Each structure stands twice: as structure tokens, then as C-alpha cells.
GROMACS .gro file of C-alpha atoms in nm:
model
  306
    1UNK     CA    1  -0.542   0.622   0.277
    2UNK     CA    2  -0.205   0.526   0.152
    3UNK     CA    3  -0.034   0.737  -0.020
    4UNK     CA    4   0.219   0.536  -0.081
    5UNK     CA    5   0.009   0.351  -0.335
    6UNK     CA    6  -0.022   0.385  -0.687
    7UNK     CA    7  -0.330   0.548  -0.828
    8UNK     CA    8  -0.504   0.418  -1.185
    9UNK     CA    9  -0.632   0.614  -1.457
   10UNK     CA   10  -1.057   0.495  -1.495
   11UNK     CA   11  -1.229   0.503  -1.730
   12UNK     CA   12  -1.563   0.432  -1.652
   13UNK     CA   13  -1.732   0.209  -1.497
   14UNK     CA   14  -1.978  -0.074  -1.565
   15UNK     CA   15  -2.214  -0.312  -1.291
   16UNK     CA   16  -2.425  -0.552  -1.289
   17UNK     CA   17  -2.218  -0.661  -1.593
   18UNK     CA   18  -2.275  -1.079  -1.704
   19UNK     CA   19  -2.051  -1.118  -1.983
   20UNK     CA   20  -1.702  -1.045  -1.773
   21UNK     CA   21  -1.640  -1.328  -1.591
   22UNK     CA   22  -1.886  -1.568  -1.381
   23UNK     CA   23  -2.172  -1.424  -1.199
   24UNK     CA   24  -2.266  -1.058  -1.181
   25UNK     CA   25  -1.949  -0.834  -1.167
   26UNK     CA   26  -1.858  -0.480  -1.179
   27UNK     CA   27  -1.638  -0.399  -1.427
   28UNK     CA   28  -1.370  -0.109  -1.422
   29UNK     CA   29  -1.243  -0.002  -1.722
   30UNK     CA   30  -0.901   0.118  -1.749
   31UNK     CA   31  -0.767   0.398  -1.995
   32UNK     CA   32  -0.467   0.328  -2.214
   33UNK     CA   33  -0.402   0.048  -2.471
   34UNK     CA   34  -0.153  -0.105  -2.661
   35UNK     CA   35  -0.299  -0.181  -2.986
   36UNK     CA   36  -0.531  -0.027  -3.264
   37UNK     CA   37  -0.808  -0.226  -3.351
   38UNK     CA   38  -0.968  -0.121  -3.683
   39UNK     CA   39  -1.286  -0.185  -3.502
   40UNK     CA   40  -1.219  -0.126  -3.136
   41UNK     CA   41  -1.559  -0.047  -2.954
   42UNK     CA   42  -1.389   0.127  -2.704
   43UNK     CA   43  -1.184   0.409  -2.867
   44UNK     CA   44  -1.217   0.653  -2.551
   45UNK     CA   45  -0.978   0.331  -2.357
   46UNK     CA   46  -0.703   0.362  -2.624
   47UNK     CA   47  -0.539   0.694  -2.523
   48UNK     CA   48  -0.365   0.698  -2.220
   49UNK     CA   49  -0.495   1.045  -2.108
   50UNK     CA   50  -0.805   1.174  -1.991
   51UNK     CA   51  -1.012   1.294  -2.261
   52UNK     CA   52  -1.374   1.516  -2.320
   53UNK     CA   53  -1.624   1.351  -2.561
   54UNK     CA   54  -1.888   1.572  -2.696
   55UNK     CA   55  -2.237   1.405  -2.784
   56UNK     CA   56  -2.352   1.686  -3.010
   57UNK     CA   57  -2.738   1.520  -3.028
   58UNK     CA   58  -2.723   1.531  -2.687
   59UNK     CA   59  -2.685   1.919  -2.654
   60UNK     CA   60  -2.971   2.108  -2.532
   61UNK     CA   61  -2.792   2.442  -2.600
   62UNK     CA   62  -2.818   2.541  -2.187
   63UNK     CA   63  -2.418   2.703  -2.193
   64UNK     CA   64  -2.385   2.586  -1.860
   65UNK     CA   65  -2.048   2.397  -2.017
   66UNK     CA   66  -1.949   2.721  -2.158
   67UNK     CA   67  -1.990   2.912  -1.842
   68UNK     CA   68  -1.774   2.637  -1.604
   69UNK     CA   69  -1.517   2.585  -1.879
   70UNK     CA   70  -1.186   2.740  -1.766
   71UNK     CA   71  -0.979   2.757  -2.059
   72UNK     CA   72  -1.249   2.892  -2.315
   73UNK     CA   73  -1.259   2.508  -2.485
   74UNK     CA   74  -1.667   2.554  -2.451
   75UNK     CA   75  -1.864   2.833  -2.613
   76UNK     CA   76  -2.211   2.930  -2.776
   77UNK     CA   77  -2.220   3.104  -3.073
   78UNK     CA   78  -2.437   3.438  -3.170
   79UNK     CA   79  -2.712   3.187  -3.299
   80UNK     CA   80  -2.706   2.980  -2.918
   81UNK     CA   81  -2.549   2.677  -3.098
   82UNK     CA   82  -2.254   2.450  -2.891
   83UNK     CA   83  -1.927   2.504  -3.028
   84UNK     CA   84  -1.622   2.250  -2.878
   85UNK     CA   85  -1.290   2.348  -2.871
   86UNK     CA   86  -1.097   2.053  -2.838
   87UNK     CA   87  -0.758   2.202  -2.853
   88UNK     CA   88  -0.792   2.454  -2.602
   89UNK     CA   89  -1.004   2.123  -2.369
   90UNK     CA   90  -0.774   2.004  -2.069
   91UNK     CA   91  -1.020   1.744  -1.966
   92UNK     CA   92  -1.095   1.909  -1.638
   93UNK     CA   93  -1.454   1.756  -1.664
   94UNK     CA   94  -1.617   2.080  -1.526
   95UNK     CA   95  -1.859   2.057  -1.840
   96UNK     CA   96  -1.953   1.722  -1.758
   97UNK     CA   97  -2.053   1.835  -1.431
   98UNK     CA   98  -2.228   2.059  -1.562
   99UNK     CA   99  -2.386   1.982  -1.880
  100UNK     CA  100  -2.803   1.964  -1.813
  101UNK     CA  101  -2.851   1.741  -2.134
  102UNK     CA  102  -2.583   1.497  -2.049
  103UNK     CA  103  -2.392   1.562  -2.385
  104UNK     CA  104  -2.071   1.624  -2.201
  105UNK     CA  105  -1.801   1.326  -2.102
  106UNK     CA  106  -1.508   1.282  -1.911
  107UNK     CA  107  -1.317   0.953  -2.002
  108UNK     CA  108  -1.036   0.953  -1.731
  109UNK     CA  109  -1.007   1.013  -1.365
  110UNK     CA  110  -0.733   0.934  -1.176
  111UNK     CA  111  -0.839   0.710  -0.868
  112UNK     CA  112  -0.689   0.602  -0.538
  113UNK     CA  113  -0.721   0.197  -0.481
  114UNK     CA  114  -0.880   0.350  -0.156
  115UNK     CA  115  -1.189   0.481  -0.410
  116UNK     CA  116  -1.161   0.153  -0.624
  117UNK     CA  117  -1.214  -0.052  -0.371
  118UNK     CA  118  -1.522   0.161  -0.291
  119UNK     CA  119  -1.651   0.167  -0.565
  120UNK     CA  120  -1.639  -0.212  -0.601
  121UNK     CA  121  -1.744  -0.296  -0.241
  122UNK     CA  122  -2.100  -0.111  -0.354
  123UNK     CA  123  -2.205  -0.418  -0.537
  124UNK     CA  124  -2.036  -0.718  -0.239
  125UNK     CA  125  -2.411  -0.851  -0.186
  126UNK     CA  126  -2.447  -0.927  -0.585
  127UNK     CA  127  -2.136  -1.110  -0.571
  128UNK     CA  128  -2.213  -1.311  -0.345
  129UNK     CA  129  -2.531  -1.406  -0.411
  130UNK     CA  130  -2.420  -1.499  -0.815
  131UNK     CA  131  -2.048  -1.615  -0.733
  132UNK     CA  132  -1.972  -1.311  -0.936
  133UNK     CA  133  -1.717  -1.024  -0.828
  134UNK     CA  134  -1.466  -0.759  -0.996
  135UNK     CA  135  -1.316  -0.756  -1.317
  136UNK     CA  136  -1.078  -0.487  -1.457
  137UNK     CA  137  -1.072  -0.433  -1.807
  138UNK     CA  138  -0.989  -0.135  -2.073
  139UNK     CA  139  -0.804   0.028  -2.255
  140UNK     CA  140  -0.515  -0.241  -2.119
  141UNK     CA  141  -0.585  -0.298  -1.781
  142UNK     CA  142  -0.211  -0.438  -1.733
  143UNK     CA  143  -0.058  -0.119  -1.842
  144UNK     CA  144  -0.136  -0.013  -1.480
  145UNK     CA  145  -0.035  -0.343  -1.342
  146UNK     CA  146   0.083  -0.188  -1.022
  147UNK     CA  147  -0.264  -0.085  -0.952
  148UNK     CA  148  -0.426  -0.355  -1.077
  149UNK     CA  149  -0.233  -0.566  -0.820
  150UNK     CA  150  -0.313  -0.334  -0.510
  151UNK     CA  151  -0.693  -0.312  -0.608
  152UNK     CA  152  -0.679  -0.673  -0.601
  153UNK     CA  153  -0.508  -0.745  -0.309
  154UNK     CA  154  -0.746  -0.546  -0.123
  155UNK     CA  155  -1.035  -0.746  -0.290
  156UNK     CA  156  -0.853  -1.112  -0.221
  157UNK     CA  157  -0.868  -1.011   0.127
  158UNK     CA  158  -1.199  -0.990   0.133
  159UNK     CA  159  -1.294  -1.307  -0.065
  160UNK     CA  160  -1.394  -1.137  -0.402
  161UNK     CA  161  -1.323  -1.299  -0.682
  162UNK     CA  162  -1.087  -1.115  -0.939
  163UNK     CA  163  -1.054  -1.138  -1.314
  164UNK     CA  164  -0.851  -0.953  -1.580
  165UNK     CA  165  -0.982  -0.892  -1.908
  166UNK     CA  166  -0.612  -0.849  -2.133
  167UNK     CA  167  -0.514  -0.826  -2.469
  168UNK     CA  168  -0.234  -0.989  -2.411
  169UNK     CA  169   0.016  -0.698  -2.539
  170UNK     CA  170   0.211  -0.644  -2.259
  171UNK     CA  171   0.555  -0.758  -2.076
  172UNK     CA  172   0.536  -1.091  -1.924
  173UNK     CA  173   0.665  -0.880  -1.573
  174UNK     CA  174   0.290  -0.750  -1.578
  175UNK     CA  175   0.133  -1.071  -1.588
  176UNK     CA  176   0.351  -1.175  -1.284
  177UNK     CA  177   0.231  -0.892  -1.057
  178UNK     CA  178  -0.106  -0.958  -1.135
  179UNK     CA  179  -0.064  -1.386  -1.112
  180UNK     CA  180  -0.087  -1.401  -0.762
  181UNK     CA  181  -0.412  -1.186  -0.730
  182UNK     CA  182  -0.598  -1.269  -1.005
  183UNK     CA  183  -0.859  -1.594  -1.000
  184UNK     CA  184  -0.947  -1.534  -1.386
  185UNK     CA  185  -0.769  -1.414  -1.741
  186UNK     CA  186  -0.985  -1.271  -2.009
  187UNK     CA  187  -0.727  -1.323  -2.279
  188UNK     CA  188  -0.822  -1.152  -2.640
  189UNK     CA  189  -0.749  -1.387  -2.929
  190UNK     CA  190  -0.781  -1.188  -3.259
  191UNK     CA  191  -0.565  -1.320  -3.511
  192UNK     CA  192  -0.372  -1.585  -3.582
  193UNK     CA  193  -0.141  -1.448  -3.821
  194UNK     CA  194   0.105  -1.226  -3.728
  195UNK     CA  195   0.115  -0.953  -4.076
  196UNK     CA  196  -0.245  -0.967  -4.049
  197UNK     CA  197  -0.292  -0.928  -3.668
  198UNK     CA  198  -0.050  -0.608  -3.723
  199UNK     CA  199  -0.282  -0.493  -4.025
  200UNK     CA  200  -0.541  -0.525  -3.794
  201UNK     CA  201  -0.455  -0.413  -3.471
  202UNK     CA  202  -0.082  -0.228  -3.550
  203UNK     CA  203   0.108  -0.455  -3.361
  204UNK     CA  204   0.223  -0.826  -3.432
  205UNK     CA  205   0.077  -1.134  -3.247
  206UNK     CA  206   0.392  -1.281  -3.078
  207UNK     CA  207   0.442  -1.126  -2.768
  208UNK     CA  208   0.055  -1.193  -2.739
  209UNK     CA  209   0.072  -1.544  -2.806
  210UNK     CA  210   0.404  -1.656  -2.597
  211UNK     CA  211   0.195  -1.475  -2.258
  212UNK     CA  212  -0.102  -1.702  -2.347
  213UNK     CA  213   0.143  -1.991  -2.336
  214UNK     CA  214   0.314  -1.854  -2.023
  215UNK     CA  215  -0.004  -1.822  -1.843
  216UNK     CA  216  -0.115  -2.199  -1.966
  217UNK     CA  217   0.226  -2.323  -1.838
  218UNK     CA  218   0.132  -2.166  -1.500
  219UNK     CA  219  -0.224  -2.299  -1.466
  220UNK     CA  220  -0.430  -1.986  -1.491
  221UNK     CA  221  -0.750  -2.020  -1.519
  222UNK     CA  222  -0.786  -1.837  -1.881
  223UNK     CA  223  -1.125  -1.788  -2.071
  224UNK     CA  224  -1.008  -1.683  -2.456
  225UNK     CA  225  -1.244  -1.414  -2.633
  226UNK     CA  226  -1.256  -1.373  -3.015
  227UNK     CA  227  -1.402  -1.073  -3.201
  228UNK     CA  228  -1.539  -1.239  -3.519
  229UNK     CA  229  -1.522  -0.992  -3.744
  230UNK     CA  230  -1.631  -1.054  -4.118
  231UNK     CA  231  -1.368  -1.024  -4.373
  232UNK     CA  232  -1.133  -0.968  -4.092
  233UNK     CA  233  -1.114  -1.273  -3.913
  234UNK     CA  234  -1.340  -1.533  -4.003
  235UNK     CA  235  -1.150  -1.756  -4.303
  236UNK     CA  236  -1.189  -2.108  -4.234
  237UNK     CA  237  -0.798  -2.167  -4.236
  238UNK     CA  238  -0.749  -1.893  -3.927
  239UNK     CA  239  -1.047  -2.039  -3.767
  240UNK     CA  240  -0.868  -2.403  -3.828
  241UNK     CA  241  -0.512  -2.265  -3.691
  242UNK     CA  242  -0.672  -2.076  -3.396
  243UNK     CA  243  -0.821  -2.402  -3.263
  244UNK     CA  244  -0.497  -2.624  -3.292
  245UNK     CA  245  -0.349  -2.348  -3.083
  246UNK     CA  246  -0.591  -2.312  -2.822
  247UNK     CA  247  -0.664  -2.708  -2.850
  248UNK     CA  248  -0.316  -2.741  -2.742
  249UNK     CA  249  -0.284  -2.483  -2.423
  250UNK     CA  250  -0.484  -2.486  -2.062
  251UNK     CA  251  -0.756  -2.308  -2.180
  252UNK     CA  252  -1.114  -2.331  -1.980
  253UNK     CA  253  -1.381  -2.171  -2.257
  254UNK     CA  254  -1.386  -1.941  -2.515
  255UNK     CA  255  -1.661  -1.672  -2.625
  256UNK     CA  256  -1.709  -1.604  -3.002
  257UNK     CA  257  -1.807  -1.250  -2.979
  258UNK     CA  258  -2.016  -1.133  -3.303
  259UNK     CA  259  -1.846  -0.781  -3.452
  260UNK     CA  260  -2.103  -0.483  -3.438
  261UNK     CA  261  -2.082  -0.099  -3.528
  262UNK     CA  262  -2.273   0.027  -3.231
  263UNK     CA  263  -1.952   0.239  -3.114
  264UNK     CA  264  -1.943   0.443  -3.425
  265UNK     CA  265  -2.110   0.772  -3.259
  266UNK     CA  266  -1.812   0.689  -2.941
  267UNK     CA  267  -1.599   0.781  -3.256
  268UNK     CA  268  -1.789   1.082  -3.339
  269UNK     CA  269  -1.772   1.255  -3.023
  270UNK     CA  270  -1.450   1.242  -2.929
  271UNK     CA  271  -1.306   1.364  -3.290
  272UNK     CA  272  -1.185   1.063  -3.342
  273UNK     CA  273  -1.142   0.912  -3.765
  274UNK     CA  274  -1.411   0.601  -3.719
  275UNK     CA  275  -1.184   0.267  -3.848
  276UNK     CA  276  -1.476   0.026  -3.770
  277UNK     CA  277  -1.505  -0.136  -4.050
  278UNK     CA  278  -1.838  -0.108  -4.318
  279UNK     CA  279  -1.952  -0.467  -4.281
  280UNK     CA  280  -2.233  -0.636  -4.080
  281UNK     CA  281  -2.234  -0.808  -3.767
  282UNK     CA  282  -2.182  -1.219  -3.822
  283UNK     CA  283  -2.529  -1.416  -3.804
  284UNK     CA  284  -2.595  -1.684  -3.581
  285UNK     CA  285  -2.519  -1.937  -3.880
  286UNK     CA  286  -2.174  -1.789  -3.921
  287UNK     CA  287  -2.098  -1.791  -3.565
  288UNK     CA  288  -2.222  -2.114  -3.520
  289UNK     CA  289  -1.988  -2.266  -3.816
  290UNK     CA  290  -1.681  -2.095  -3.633
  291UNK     CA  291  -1.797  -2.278  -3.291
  292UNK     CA  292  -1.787  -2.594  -3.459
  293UNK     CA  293  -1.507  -2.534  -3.611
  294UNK     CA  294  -1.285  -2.458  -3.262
  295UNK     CA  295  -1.476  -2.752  -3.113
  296UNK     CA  296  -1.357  -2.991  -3.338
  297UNK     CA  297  -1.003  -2.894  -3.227
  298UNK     CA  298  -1.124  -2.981  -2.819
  299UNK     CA  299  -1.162  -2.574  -2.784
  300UNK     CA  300  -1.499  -2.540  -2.556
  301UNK     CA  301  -1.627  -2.273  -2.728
  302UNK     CA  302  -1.973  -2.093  -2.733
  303UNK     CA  303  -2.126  -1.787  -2.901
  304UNK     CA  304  -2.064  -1.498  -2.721
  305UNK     CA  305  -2.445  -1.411  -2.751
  306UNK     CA  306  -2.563  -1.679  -2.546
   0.00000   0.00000   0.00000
């Protein structure tokens, strides 16, 4: 091992994934992220520390997290009931470890690119078989562009295909470490407007939108994802100005990806205030209307549940 490389803060990690990039991949999820999305479905990626989530349904009241924990975060109570002290919790994941019932998460280990690359070399045969390979997502997987960029080299070397899945809120110098190494961009489109991207998300679109144009300009292969998100998103005018855009840049697909509320309970158990917001996930007419609508601006887009 190198010690001399830098190590990256995962998150978790998710294979046999289909929706990441071409072919089967295994996705690792990076903590730490720029922005704020009202209805981020992956809260536990936007700090940039470790962190303990507690699924209280999950609890099975065994006190095996209260015996491991070394700083008194995890007790029972007279009665046997689970009682989570999250200021006293320094993310050790002991309890997670522990926990019989599986109630107990630890979102954040640091990692060597040594262990990365192990962990993505367990799934080589799938990749080759489905021209698939390794994507790294988050959180903001560029926030740890110095990793991102040694993972990858390692992987390049070995003829795995590499893709970053980005929001796009970073400095352009990221991007260029990761250029060289990476076959395919993920790039998050959520807004046109800038006030209303900043509503939205708590940060304004332009940085965003001038590395989309940057990484057109330089002939990356880019596949654009959209969150269509009811109320949020989906007026006919930002549909119409998204497409111009995109109709105008180097841009190989884009997914229409249909809001849902499934990460509420992700909210729940890591005492988190839930921001998703109270409306239900577009139908296949409404998505199909936005298709239509990007496609008549040369956009190949496609629903994001096909």
C-alpha cells in the first residue's frame, strides 16, 4: 500500500447497480456535498463526516449497541427500550457491528484506494460480461477529486470503464483531475433558473452550468440526469429553456428521473428535519410530456424508469 495516497471518505456501497452508467456497475458512494436539495434521497451523503443512523423499527431491544458503545451515546432504559444519544455518538460504528437487528448504521469510513480498488475488482467478471464497470457517486464525488483520480487510475489500468456521477458544484480544477480518467459524466441538471435552483438546492446554477459547458467544449462523454420533481421543476417554460441548453452542448442522453419520497425514514434516523417535499411522484403521462418536450429541442432523452 501507498501511503502516500489520498484516502476517501465512503459512504456505502451499491453493485450490481443498472441505472449508473452502461452495463452492470458498482457504485461507490462518496460522503460530502455541496448543495441542499429540498428533496435529496441521499441525506446521509450531504455531511462531510461520518455519521450513525438509528432505524428505531429496526431495534430488537438486544443492548448489544449499548454494551460496545464507548462514549455512553447507546443505552437501554429501566423498561429495555433503545435510547440514542446522538450528541455524545462519535461514529465509531462499534454499534453497527454489533447491532443483532440491523437497526444500527455507519455512513462514513475512511478507505485506502488500495481497499477501493478491492472492493471494485469483486465484481471485474460482471463488467465484462455487460460492458459495465465503476462509477463513483455521492454526496459529491468530486469533493474528493484527488481520490477519485487515484481510484481511477488504478481501474484505467486495468481496462474498467469509469464514470462520475456530479452535480456539477464544484471548481473546474476538479473536473480536470478527474478528465483524464474518467470515460463517462453523470452531470445533474435540476434547474434552469438560477433564484430558483438556489431556493431549491441553496446554491445558484452558474458555476454548475459553465462546467457542463467546459466539459462539452472538451468532448466528454456526458449523460445529463433530471429529478422531475412536481411543483419544483416541471413548468413547461423550464422544461422549454432546459432543452435549448442541452440542445445546444455535446450531450449523449439524458434520464428524466421521476421524484419519490422513499428516503423519508433515511431522514428519520439520522435526526435529520425531512425537506422532501409533500407531493407525489410524476406519472408516466407527465414524464412522458417532459420527454417530448426536451426532444423537440434534439435532447435524446428517455424516462428514467425505463
Amino acid at each position: 500500500m501507498n501511503d502516500t495516497l489520498p484516502t476517501g471518505l465512503l459512504m456505502d456501497v451499491k453493485r450490481f447497480a443498472v441505472h449508473d452508467g452502461p452495463g452492470v456497475r458498482t457504485t461507490l458512494f462518496l460522503k460530502g456535498c455541496p448543495l441542499r436539495c429540498v428533496w435529496c434521497h441521499n441525506p446521509e451523503g450531504i455531511s462531510p463526516r461520518p455519521q450513525t443512523a438509528c432505524y428505531a423499527h429496526k431495534c430488537i431491544g438486544c443492548g448489544e449497541c449499548a454494551r460496545v458503545c464507548p462514549t455512553g451515546a447507546q443505552r437501554m432504559d429501566a423498561s429495555g427500550g433503545h435510547i440514542f444519544d446522538r450528541e455524545k455518538c462519535v461514529a465509531c460504528g462499534a454499534c453497527e457491528e454489533a447491532c443483532l437487528g440491523e437497526a444500527m448504521k455507519l455512513f462514513g469510513r475512511t478507505v485506502t484506494v488500495d481497499k477501493a480498488e478491492a472492493i471494485a475488482l469483486e465484481d471485474r467478471a460482471f463488467y465484462a460480461h455487460s460492458g459495465g464497470g465503476v462509477t463513483v457517486s455521492g454526496g459529491e464525488p468530486l469533493l474528493q477529486a484527488d481520490f477519485v483520480r487515484a481510484l481511477f487510475e488504478r481501474l484505467k489500468n486495468q481496462g474498467i470503464h469509469t464514470a462520475i456521477d456530479t452535480c456539477g458544484n464544484v471548481a473546474w480544477a476538479a473536473f480536470e483531475k478527474a478528465l483524464p480518467v474518467s470515460d463517462m459524466f453523470l452531470f445533474d441538471v435540476k434547474h434552469i433558473d438560477s433564484d430558483a435552483h438556489r431556493a431549491l438546492t441553496g446554491a445558484g446554477n452558474e458555476r454548475i452550468l459553465d462546467n457542463l459547458r467546459r466539459l462539452s467544449d472538451a468532448g466528454a462523454r456526458i449523460e445529463i440526469r433530471m429529478p422531475l420533481v412536481p411543483g419544483a421543476n416541471d413548468g413547461a417554460d423550464v422544461l422549454e429553456r432546459i432543452g435549448a441548453l442541452l440542445g445546444s452542448l455535446n450531450v449523449e442522453a439524458m434520464r428524466v428521473l421521476p421524484y419519490h419520497s422513499l428516503a423519508r425514514s433515511k431522514y428519520a434516523a439520522l435526526g435529520l428535519p425531512d425537506t422532501m417535499p409533500d407531493t407525489p411522484s410524476p406519472d408516466d403521462e407527465q414524464i412522458a410530456r417532459t420527454v417530448s418536450i426536451l426532444r423537440a429541442h434534439g435532447v435524446n432523452a428517455v424516462s428514467g424508469r425505463e
